[in-house]
Amino acid sequence: MTAGGPASPGGAAAPREGAGPRAIDTVFIANRGEIALRVVRTCREMGIRSVVGYSSADADSAAVRAADDTVRIGPAAGRRSYNYPPAIIEAALRAGAQAVHPGYGFLSEDPDFAEICAANGLVFVGPDPGVMAQLGDKALARALMAAAGVPVLPGSDGPVQGERSVAEEAGRIGLPLIIKAAAGGGGRGMTVVRHHDDLVPAYRQARAAAREFFGDDRVYLERFWERPRHVEVQVLADAHGGAVALGERDCSVQRRHQKLIEESPGPGLPPGVAGRLAEYALRGVRSVGYTGAGTFEFLVSGEDVAFIEVNCRIQVEHPVTEMVTGMDLVREQLRVAAGDPLSVRGDQVAPRGVAVECRVNAEDPDRGFIPCAGRLTEFTPPGGPFVRVDTHAYAGWSIPPDYDSLLAKVIVWAPDREQALDRMDRALAEFAIGGPGVHTTIPLLRSVLRDPLFRAAGHSTAFLDERRSYA
């Protein structure tokens, strides 16, 4: 790692990057798509050799083309490549890596994989496996945050066992409620219950979904807020006691609990709410000894706030925070992994302006957001002042059917929200994507950007369901 960073408290020069106890000169990237390319770029700027592990479906990917070295880790199926620890560990060791960056998704929040990395002398770029295991159990994370004084929704004390227990807990919590997978995340495995007659069938459905998505059928209950805002706080923490909250991101525009638009700062929040969210996030960080990058997620209804979960990894929407703070979050991840302190203190973080991110997915919103695979005959991203496009796609590349449908993330910055939304609309209008059978979410995104309710920051997590019948 290269030298750099501000002076540390007290005026002494900050430790050189990489001067910690774990020197890192090669990072193995155990992921694909735009996040793999994103990590490659930061590694290059830091003077770190990058090695991308790829499946047979990604042999011609942009990340493979950009990396310093590559290793094939398996066939297209994720369970035999990106989700297969033996192949990743073998490839990382063969490449001479000291660290593994898991990106997001796949094995990024798997504490067992983090322990396997450590057992093989590899640094896992993420929090401690024990902390990850605690926070990855959503029911346990609720209990830990409540014990730390972070507000949570009324809910069950841990996973519920059996249909009778579900009925008893529902009577105590009240309706509507939501049934969530204890091992869940990413909006999957959730079922909303508004009527008592639906409770037992919903419980069975939620358990089946949890088993399918996560291999763990434990579920827990929470009171369901009908029209909240979904607001999250980006945190960074090191092993030297340093911890910072880098502002909030509003992620309320969602379809099936999956985020489509994110922005920072959260628009229209009541006075003092953003500060409280940051305080609660840092309280949570310190209570469990969290290190690395992470996101504390909350629901906000008026002045009421409630913790829902922690994402123990870099987020898809991390560029929003980078645009308003001027920080490289992947660089900070690698600093912490090497044993270095964060490059900033909390009083040095001063977000400026407004940033908005739109996720451009290869999906057809008019057909229930069905994914679209196929060859891209045209792919011309937008540009212009304060427009950033994180993508791995290019003209001539074929969208594989084996993975998620994210094609690109368009991120813009402006001094205020109105200018940022106008700039995003212009950028999306310029984005030219074409190919046989390929549809994208761009028309839907542009309709949201122009919606008066969204413009007035009056939207909630129910926005798409209520404004568009097919969402």
XYZ file of N, CA and C in Angstrom, residues 283-377:
285
model
N -23.395 3.741 18.061
C -23.625 2.987 19.298
C -23.605 1.488 18.996
N -24.233 1.100 17.884
C -24.247 -0.298 17.488
C -22.865 -0.800 17.121
N -22.105 0.010 16.390
C -20.736 -0.354 16.014
C -19.904 -0.671 17.247
N -19.954 0.224 18.212
C -19.107 0.076 19.404
C -19.585 -1.060 20.306
N -20.880 -1.338 20.292
C -21.406 -2.369 21.185
C -20.952 -3.769 20.792
N -20.685 -3.988 19.512
C -20.292 -5.330 19.062
C -18.837 -5.400 18.601
N -18.110 -4.270 18.628
C -16.727 -4.268 18.175
C -16.600 -4.421 16.668
N -17.482 -3.762 15.933
C -17.487 -3.882 14.470
C -16.267 -3.209 13.877
N -15.707 -3.822 12.821
C -14.607 -3.212 12.072
C -14.887 -3.334 10.579
N -14.346 -2.385 9.819
C -14.524 -2.378 8.374
C -15.690 -1.498 7.969
N -16.170 -1.700 6.728
C -17.318 -0.961 6.222
C -18.596 -1.730 6.529
N -19.646 -1.005 6.849
C -20.928 -1.644 7.123
C -22.045 -0.630 7.022
N -23.263 -1.125 7.021
C -24.422 -0.254 6.910
C -25.470 -0.665 7.934
N -25.890 0.294 8.738
C -26.967 0.084 9.701
C -28.248 0.617 9.080
N -29.252 -0.242 8.974
C -30.480 0.104 8.276
C -31.619 0.340 9.256
N -32.411 1.372 8.950
C -33.496 1.790 9.833
C -34.767 2.057 9.032
N -35.900 1.953 9.698
C -37.156 2.479 9.195
C -37.433 3.795 9.913
N -37.980 4.754 9.177
C -38.284 6.066 9.736
C -39.733 6.396 9.417
N -40.499 6.740 10.446
C -41.881 7.160 10.273
C -42.083 8.428 11.093
N -42.095 9.576 10.418
C -42.114 10.838 11.147
C -40.830 10.978 11.948
N -40.983 11.173 13.245
C -39.804 11.264 14.108
C -39.454 9.931 14.757
N -40.249 8.891 14.491
C -39.973 7.563 15.039
C -38.990 6.821 14.141
N -38.019 6.171 14.746
C -37.046 5.388 13.987
C -36.917 4.013 14.634
N -36.564 3.018 13.814
C -36.395 1.662 14.331
C -35.344 0.933 13.521
N -34.423 0.294 14.194
C -33.379 -0.517 13.560
C -34.005 -1.741 12.905
N -33.489 -2.127 11.718
C -33.963 -3.370 11.107
C -32.845 -4.380 10.866
N -31.653 -3.944 10.428
C -30.587 -4.914 10.213
C -29.267 -4.209 9.951
N -28.182 -5.009 9.936
C -26.850 -4.534 9.570
C -26.376 -5.321 8.360
N -25.863 -4.605 7.370
C -25.203 -5.258 6.238
C -23.708 -5.201 6.477
N -23.100 -6.379 6.682
C -21.686 -6.457 7.081
C -20.763 -6.505 5.858
N -20.857 -5.501 4.999
C -20.098 -5.501 3.746
C -20.205 -4.135 3.100
N -19.530 -3.979 1.977
C -19.735 -2.802 1.149
C -21.118 -2.921 0.518
N -21.802 -1.816 0.313
C -23.152 -1.830 -0.243
C -23.127 -1.541 -1.743
N -24.154 -2.004 -2.437
C -24.313 -1.651 -3.848
C -24.312 -0.127 -4.004
N -24.938 0.566 -3.062
C -25.111 2.013 -3.169
C -23.994 2.817 -2.511
N -22.839 2.204 -2.250
C -21.769 2.945 -1.588
C -21.295 4.177 -2.368
N -21.402 4.212 -3.725
C -20.949 5.416 -4.431
C -21.701 6.688 -4.035
N -22.950 6.554 -3.561
C -23.695 7.727 -3.123
C -22.938 8.433 -2.002
N -22.478 7.649 -1.036
C -21.718 8.223 0.078
C -20.379 8.756 -0.397
N -19.725 8.054 -1.307
C -18.441 8.533 -1.833
C -18.596 9.885 -2.517
N -19.703 10.089 -3.220
C -19.896 11.332 -3.955
C -20.096 12.535 -3.031
N -20.735 12.347 -1.869
C -20.969 13.488 -0.983
C -19.842 13.694 0.019
N -19.028 12.656 0.241
C -17.932 12.793 1.209
C -16.562 12.922 0.556
N -16.423 12.511 -0.702
C -15.113 12.524 -1.351
C -14.199 11.409 -0.896
N -14.751 10.384 -0.222
C -13.955 9.276 0.284
C -14.082 8.053 -0.604
N -13.032 7.246 -0.628
C -13.033 5.958 -1.323
C -13.249 4.884 -0.255
N -14.445 4.322 -0.218
C -14.762 3.365 0.842
C -14.019 2.051 0.685
N -13.734 1.648 -0.546
C -12.957 0.423 -0.743
C -11.529 0.619 -0.236
N -10.966 1.781 -0.453
C -9.635 2.085 0.094
C -9.648 1.951 1.616
N -10.698 2.473 2.241
C -10.776 2.382 3.701
C -10.915 0.927 4.138
N -11.665 0.137 3.397
C -11.762 -1.294 3.701
C -10.387 -1.947 3.689
N -9.617 -1.647 2.683
C -8.289 -2.269 2.550
C -7.333 -1.759 3.618
N -7.453 -0.504 4.007
C -6.636 0.019 5.111
C -6.919 -0.759 6.398
N -8.212 -0.910 6.696
C -8.585 -1.611 7.929
C -8.120 -3.057 7.872
N -8.264 -3.697 6.706
C -7.835 -5.090 6.564
C -6.344 -5.244 6.802
N -5.577 -4.215 6.442
C -4.129 -4.256 6.636
C -3.720 -3.909 8.062
N -4.682 -3.519 8.889
C -4.366 -3.147 10.261
C -4.102 -1.678 10.457
N -4.296 -0.875 9.420
C -4.107 0.568 9.532
C -5.346 1.228 10.127
N -5.195 2.429 10.688
C -6.374 3.170 11.142
C -7.096 3.795 9.957
N -8.336 4.201 10.188
C -9.055 4.954 9.162
C -8.303 6.224 8.816
N -8.517 6.715 7.609
C -7.809 7.922 7.180
C -8.469 9.189 7.702
N -9.663 9.088 8.320
C -10.360 10.266 8.826
C -10.923 10.002 10.211
N -11.162 11.091 10.931
C -11.916 11.053 12.177
C -13.324 11.558 11.913
N -14.208 11.344 12.862
C -15.584 11.765 12.691
C -15.736 13.252 12.451
N -14.908 14.074 13.123
C -15.048 15.517 12.961
C -14.472 16.021 11.649
N -13.847 15.125 10.864
C -13.312 15.522 9.561
C -14.267 15.203 8.422
N -15.381 14.539 8.735
C -16.348 14.155 7.701
C -17.373 15.273 7.547
N -17.426 15.858 6.353
C -18.347 16.959 6.092
C -19.013 16.753 4.735
N -20.081 15.941 4.690
C -20.757 15.717 3.405
C -21.222 17.016 2.763
N -21.135 17.073 1.436
C -21.528 18.255 0.685
C -22.490 17.875 -0.434
N -23.497 18.710 -0.631
C -24.385 18.544 -1.756
C -25.279 17.320 -1.644
N -25.781 16.881 -2.805
C -26.722 15.760 -2.889
C -26.242 14.789 -3.960
N -26.266 13.510 -3.632
C -25.927 12.464 -4.600
C -27.105 11.509 -4.727
N -27.333 11.038 -5.937
C -28.416 10.102 -6.225
C -27.859 8.963 -7.072
N -28.285 7.739 -6.763
C -27.902 6.569 -7.561
C -29.151 5.873 -8.079
N -29.136 5.501 -9.355
C -30.181 4.684 -9.944
C -29.569 3.375 -10.423
N -30.218 2.273 -10.084
C -29.753 0.962 -10.523
C -30.421 0.614 -11.854
N -29.607 0.464 -12.877
C -30.117 0.085 -14.186
C -30.004 -1.433 -14.294
N -31.144 -2.101 -14.218
C -31.193 -3.555 -14.262
C -31.699 -4.026 -15.623
N -31.220 -5.180 -16.046
C -31.738 -5.807 -17.262
C -33.003 -6.566 -16.887
N -34.086 -5.819 -16.750
C -35.373 -6.354 -16.325
C -36.477 -5.660 -17.107
N -37.610 -6.312 -17.217
C -38.772 -5.740 -17.877
C -39.822 -5.394 -16.825
N -39.913 -4.119 -16.418
C -40.891 -3.740 -15.393
C -42.328 -4.033 -15.797
N -42.633 -3.989 -17.090
C -43.996 -4.239 -17.545
C -44.391 -5.707 -17.461
N -43.418 -6.565 -17.197
C -43.699 -8.005 -17.051
C -43.211 -8.496 -15.685
N -43.499 -7.702 -14.670
C -43.164 -8.110 -13.314
C -41.695 -8.132 -13.008
N -40.925 -7.275 -13.678
C -39.479 -7.175 -13.475
C -38.760 -8.481 -13.811
N -39.247 -9.178 -14.808
C -38.586 -10.422 -15.212
C -37.206 -10.109 -15.774
N -36.151 -10.830 -15.343
C -34.796 -10.578 -15.853
C -34.694 -10.857 -17.348
N -33.815 -10.117 -18.016
C -33.624 -10.256 -19.457
C -32.148 -10.567 -19.735
N -31.879 -11.737 -20.246
C -30.529 -12.078 -20.680
C -30.447 -11.860 -22.183
N -29.229 -11.715 -22.696
C -29.068 -11.532 -24.133
C -27.825 -10.728 -24.448
N -27.530 -10.634 -25.724
C -26.331 -9.925 -26.181
C -26.632 -8.438 -26.347
N -25.735 -7.599 -25.828
C -25.877 -6.159 -25.952
C -25.280 -5.704 -27.283
N -26.122 -5.207 -28.158
C -25.629 -4.675 -29.427
C -25.247 -3.213 -29.301
